[in-house]
CSV table of C-alpha atoms and ligand atoms in Angstrom, one decimal:
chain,number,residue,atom,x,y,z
A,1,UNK,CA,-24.4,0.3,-5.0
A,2,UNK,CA,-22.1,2.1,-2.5
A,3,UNK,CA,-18.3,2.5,-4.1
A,4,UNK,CA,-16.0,0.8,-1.4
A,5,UNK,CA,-12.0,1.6,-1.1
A,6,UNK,CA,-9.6,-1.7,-0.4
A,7,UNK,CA,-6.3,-0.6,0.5
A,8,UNK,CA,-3.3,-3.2,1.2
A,9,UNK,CA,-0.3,-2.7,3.2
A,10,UNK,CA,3.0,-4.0,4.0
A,11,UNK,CA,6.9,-4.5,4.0
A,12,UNK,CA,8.4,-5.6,1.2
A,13,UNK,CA,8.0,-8.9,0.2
A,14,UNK,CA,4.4,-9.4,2.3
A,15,UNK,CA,2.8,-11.3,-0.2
A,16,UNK,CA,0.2,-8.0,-0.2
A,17,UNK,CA,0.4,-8.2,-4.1
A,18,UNK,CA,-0.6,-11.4,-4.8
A,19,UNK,CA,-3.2,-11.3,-2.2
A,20,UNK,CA,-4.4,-8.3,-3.6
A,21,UNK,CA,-5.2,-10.3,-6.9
A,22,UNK,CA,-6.7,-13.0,-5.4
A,23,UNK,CA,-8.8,-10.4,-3.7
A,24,UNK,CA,-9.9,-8.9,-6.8
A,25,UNK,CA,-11.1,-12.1,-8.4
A,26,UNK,CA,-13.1,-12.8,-5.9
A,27,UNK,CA,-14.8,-9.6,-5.9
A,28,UNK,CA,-15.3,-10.0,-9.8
A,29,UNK,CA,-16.9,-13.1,-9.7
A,30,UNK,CA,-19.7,-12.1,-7.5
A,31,UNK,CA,-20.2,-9.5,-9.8
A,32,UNK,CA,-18.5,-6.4,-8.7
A,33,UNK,CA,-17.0,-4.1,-10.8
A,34,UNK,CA,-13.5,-3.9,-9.5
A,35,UNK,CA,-10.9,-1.2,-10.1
A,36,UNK,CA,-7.0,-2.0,-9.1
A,37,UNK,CA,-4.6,0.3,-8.6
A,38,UNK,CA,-1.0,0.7,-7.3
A,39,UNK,CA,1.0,3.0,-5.4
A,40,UNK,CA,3.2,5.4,-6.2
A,41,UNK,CA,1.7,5.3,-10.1
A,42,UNK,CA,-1.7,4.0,-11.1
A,43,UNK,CA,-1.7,6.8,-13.7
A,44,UNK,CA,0.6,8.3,-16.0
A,45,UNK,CA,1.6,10.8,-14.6
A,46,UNK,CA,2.2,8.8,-11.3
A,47,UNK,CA,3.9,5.9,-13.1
A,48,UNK,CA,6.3,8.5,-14.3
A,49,UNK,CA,6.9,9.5,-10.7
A,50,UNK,CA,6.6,6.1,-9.6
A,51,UNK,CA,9.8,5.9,-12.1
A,52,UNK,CA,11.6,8.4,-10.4
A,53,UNK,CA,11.1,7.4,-7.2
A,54,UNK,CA,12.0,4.1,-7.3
A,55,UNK,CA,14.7,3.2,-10.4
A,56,UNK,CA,16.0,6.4,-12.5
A,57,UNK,CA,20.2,7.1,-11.4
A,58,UNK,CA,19.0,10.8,-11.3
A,59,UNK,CA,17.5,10.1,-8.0
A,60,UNK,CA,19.9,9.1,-5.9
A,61,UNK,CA,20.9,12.0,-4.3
A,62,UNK,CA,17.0,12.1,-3.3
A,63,UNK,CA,15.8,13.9,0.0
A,64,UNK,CA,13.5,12.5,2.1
A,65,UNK,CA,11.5,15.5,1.7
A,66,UNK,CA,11.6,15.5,-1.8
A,67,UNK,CA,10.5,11.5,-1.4
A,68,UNK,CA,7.2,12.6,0.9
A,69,UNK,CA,6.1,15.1,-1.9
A,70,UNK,CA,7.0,13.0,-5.0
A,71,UNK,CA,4.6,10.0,-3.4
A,72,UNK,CA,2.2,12.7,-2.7
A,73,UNK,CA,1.9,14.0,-6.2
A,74,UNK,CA,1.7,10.7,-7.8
A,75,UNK,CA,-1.3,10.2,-4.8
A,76,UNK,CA,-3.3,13.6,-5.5
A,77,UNK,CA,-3.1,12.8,-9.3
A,78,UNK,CA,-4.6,9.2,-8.4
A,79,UNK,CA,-7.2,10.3,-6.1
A,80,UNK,CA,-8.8,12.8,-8.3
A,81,UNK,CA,-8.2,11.2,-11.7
A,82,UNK,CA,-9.4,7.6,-11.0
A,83,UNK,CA,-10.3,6.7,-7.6
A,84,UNK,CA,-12.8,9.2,-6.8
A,85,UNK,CA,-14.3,9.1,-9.9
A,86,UNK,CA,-14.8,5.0,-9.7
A,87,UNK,CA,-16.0,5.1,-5.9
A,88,UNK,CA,-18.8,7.8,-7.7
A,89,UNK,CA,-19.8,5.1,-10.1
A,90,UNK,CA,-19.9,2.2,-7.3
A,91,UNK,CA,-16.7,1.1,-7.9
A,92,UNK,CA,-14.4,-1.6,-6.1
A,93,UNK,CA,-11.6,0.4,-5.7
A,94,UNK,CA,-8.4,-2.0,-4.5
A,95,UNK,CA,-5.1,-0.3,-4.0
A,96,UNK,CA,-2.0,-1.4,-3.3
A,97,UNK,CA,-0.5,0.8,-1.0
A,98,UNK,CA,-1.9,4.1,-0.1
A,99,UNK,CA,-1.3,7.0,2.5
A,100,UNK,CA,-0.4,4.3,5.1
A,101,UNK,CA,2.8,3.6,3.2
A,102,UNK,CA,4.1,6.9,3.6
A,103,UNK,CA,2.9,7.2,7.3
A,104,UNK,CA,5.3,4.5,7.8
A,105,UNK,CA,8.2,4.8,5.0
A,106,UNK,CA,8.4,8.8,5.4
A,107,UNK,CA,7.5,9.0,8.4
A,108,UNK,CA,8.8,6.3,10.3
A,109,UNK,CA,11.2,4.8,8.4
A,110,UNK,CA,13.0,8.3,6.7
A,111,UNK,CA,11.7,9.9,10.5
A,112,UNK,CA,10.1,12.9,9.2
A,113,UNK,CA,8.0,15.2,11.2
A,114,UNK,CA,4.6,12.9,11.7
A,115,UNK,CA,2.7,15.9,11.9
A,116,UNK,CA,4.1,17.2,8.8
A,117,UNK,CA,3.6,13.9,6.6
A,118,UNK,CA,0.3,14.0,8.2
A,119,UNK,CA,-0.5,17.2,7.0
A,120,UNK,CA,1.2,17.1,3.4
A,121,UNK,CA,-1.4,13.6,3.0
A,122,UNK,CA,-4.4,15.4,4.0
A,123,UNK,CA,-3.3,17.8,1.2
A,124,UNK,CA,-3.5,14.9,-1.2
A,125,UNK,CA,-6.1,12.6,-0.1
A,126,UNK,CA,-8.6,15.4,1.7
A,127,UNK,CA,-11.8,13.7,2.2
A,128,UNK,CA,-10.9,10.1,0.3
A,129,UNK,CA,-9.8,7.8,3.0
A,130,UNK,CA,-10.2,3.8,2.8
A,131,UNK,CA,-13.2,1.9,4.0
A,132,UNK,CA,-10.4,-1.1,5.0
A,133,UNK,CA,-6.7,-1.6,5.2
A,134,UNK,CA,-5.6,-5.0,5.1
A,135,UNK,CA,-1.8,-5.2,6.6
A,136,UNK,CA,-0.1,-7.8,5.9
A,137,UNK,CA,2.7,-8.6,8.3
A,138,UNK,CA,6.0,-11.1,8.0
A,139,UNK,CA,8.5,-11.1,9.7
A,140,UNK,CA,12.0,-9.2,8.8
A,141,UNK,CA,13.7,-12.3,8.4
A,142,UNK,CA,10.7,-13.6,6.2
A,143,UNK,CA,10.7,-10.4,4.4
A,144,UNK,CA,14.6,-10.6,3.0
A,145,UNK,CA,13.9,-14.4,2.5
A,146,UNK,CA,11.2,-13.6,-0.2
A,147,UNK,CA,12.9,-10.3,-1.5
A,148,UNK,CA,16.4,-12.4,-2.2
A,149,UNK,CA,14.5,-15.4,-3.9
A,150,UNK,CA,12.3,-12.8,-5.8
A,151,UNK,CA,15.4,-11.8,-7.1
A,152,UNK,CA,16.9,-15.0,-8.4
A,153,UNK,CA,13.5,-15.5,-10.3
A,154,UNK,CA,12.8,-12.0,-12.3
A,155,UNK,CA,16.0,-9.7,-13.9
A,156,UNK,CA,17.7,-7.5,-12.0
A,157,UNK,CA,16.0,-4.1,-11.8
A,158,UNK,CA,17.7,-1.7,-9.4
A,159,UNK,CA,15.2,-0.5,-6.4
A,160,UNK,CA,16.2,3.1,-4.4
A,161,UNK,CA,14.0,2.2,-1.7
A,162,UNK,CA,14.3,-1.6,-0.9
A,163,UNK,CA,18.5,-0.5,-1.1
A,164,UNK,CA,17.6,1.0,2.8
A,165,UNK,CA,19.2,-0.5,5.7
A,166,UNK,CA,17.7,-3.1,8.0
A,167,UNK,CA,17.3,-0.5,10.6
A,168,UNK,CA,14.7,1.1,8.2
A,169,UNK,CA,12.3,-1.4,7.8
A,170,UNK,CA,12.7,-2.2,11.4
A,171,UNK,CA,11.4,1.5,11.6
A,172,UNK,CA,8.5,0.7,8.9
A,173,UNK,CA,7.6,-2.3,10.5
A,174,UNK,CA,7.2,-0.4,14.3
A,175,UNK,CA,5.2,2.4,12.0
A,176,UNK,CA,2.6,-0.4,10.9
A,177,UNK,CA,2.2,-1.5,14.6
A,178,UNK,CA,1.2,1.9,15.3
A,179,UNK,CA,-0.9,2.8,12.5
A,180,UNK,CA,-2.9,-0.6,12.9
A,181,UNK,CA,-3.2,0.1,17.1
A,182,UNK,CA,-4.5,3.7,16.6
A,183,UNK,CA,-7.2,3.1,13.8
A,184,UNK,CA,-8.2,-0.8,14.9
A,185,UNK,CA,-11.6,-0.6,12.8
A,186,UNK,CA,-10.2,0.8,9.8
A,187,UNK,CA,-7.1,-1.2,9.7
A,188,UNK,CA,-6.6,-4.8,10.0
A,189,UNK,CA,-3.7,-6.8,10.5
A,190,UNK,CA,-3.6,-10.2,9.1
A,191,UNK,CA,-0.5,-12.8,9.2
A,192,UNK,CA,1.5,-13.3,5.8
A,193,UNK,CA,3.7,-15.9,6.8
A,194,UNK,CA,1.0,-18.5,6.8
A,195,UNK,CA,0.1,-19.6,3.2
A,196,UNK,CA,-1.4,-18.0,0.6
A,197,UNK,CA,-5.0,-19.9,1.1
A,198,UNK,CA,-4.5,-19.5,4.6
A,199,UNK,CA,-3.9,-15.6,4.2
A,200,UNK,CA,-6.5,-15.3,1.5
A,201,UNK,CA,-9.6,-16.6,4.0
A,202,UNK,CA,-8.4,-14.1,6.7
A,203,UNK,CA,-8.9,-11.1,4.3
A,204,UNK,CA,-11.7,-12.7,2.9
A,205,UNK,CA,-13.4,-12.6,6.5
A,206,UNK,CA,-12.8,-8.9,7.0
A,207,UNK,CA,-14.2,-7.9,2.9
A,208,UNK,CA,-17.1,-10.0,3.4
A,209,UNK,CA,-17.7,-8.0,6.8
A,210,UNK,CA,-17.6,-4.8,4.8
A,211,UNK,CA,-19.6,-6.0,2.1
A,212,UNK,CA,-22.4,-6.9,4.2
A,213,UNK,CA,-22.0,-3.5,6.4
A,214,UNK,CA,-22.5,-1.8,3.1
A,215,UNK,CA,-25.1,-3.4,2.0
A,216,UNK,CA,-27.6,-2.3,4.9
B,301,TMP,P1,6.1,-1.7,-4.5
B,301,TMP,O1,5.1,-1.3,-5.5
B,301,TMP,O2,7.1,-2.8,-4.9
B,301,TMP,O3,5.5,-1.9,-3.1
B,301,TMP,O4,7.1,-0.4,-4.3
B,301,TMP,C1,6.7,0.8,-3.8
B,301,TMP,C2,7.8,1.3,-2.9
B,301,TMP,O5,7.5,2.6,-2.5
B,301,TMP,C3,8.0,0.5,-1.6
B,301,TMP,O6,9.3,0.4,-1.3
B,301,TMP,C4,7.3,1.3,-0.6
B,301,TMP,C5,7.5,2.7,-1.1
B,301,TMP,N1,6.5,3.7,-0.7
B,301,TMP,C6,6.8,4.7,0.2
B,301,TMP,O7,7.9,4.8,0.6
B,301,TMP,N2,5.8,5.7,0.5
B,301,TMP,C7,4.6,5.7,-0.1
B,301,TMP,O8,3.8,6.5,0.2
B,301,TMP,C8,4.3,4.6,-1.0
B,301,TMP,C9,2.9,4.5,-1.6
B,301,TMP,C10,5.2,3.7,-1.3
């Protein structure tokens, strides 16, 4: 059977995570062997990045420059030591996040050169691209809603990135738009402000599409 590659995208607090396990149980119980990664990490070398990037004091003085390669590194390391490999074998591979995120955090958000970030992920990735995105869009106001009472409910670890300035994710959000207009069959946007079932059946719709396109 043909290995396929599920990325999901999405502000913070999108509900892409959760989605992204119902997805996978899905996939399991018709049988598929399913592989789920995150991003930046997945391995160990790109959870200690992932470490760096996001939590450790040491980075605060971080460039945005610095920021595109880190996520890079901690993507190279990922593509060759576990996705590529499972997608060989057949694999489901389901990722949450991937190159997408740093079109929009680097290079919308941080406004980097987009022809630079686009070049510096073609380093990474080079030929491994996903068969579907799934972007998962809420609103800002949604967004801070679910990132204050995710808060409340798990202890306080400190987060570089989700410390940005509304003005950023603004920036993120507009990057998404664009990413999803210019690749419409690769990327799909569904709406995560509906409910969880509700959100679940639209990304349902578009795997089950892909499934049977691979199949033929
Ligand atoms: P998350 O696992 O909670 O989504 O955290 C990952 C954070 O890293 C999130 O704030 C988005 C950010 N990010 C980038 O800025 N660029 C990237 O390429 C990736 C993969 C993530």
């Amino acid at each position: 059977m043909k290995g396929l590659f599920i990325t999901f995208e999405g502000t913070e607090g999108s509900g892409k995570s959760t989605q992204v396990a119902l997805l996978v149980e899905r996939l399991r119980g018709l049988g598929r062997t399913v592989r789920v990664l995150r991003e930046p990490g997945g391995t160990p070398i790109g959870e200690e990045i992932r470490h760096t990037l996001k939590h450790s004091h040491a980075s605060d003085a971080m460039t945005s420059e610095a920021e595109l390669l880190l996520m890079n590194a901690s993507r190279a390391q990922l593509v060759r030591e576990l996705i590529r490999p499972a997608l060989l074998k057949g694999e489901i591979v389901v990722c949450d996040r991937f190159f997408d995120s740093t079109t929009a955090y680097q290079g919308y958000g941080r406004m980097l050169d987009l022809t630079a970030v686009a070049r510096v992920i073609e380093f990474a990735v080079g030929p491994t691209v996903p068969d579907l995105t799934l972007l998962v869009t809420v609103t800002p106001e949604v967004s801070e809603e679910r990132l204050r009472s995710r808060q409340v409910n798990l202890p306080f670890v400190r987060d570089r990135i989700e410390e940005a300035d509304r003005a950023f994710f603004d920036r993120v959000a507009r990057g998404y738009e664009k990413i999803a207009a210019a690749e419409p069959e690769r990327v799909r946007k569904v709406d995560g402000t509906r409910g969880v079932r509700e959100v679940q059946a639209d990304i349902w719709s578009h795997v089950e599409k892909l499934l049977s396109d691979s199949t033929r």
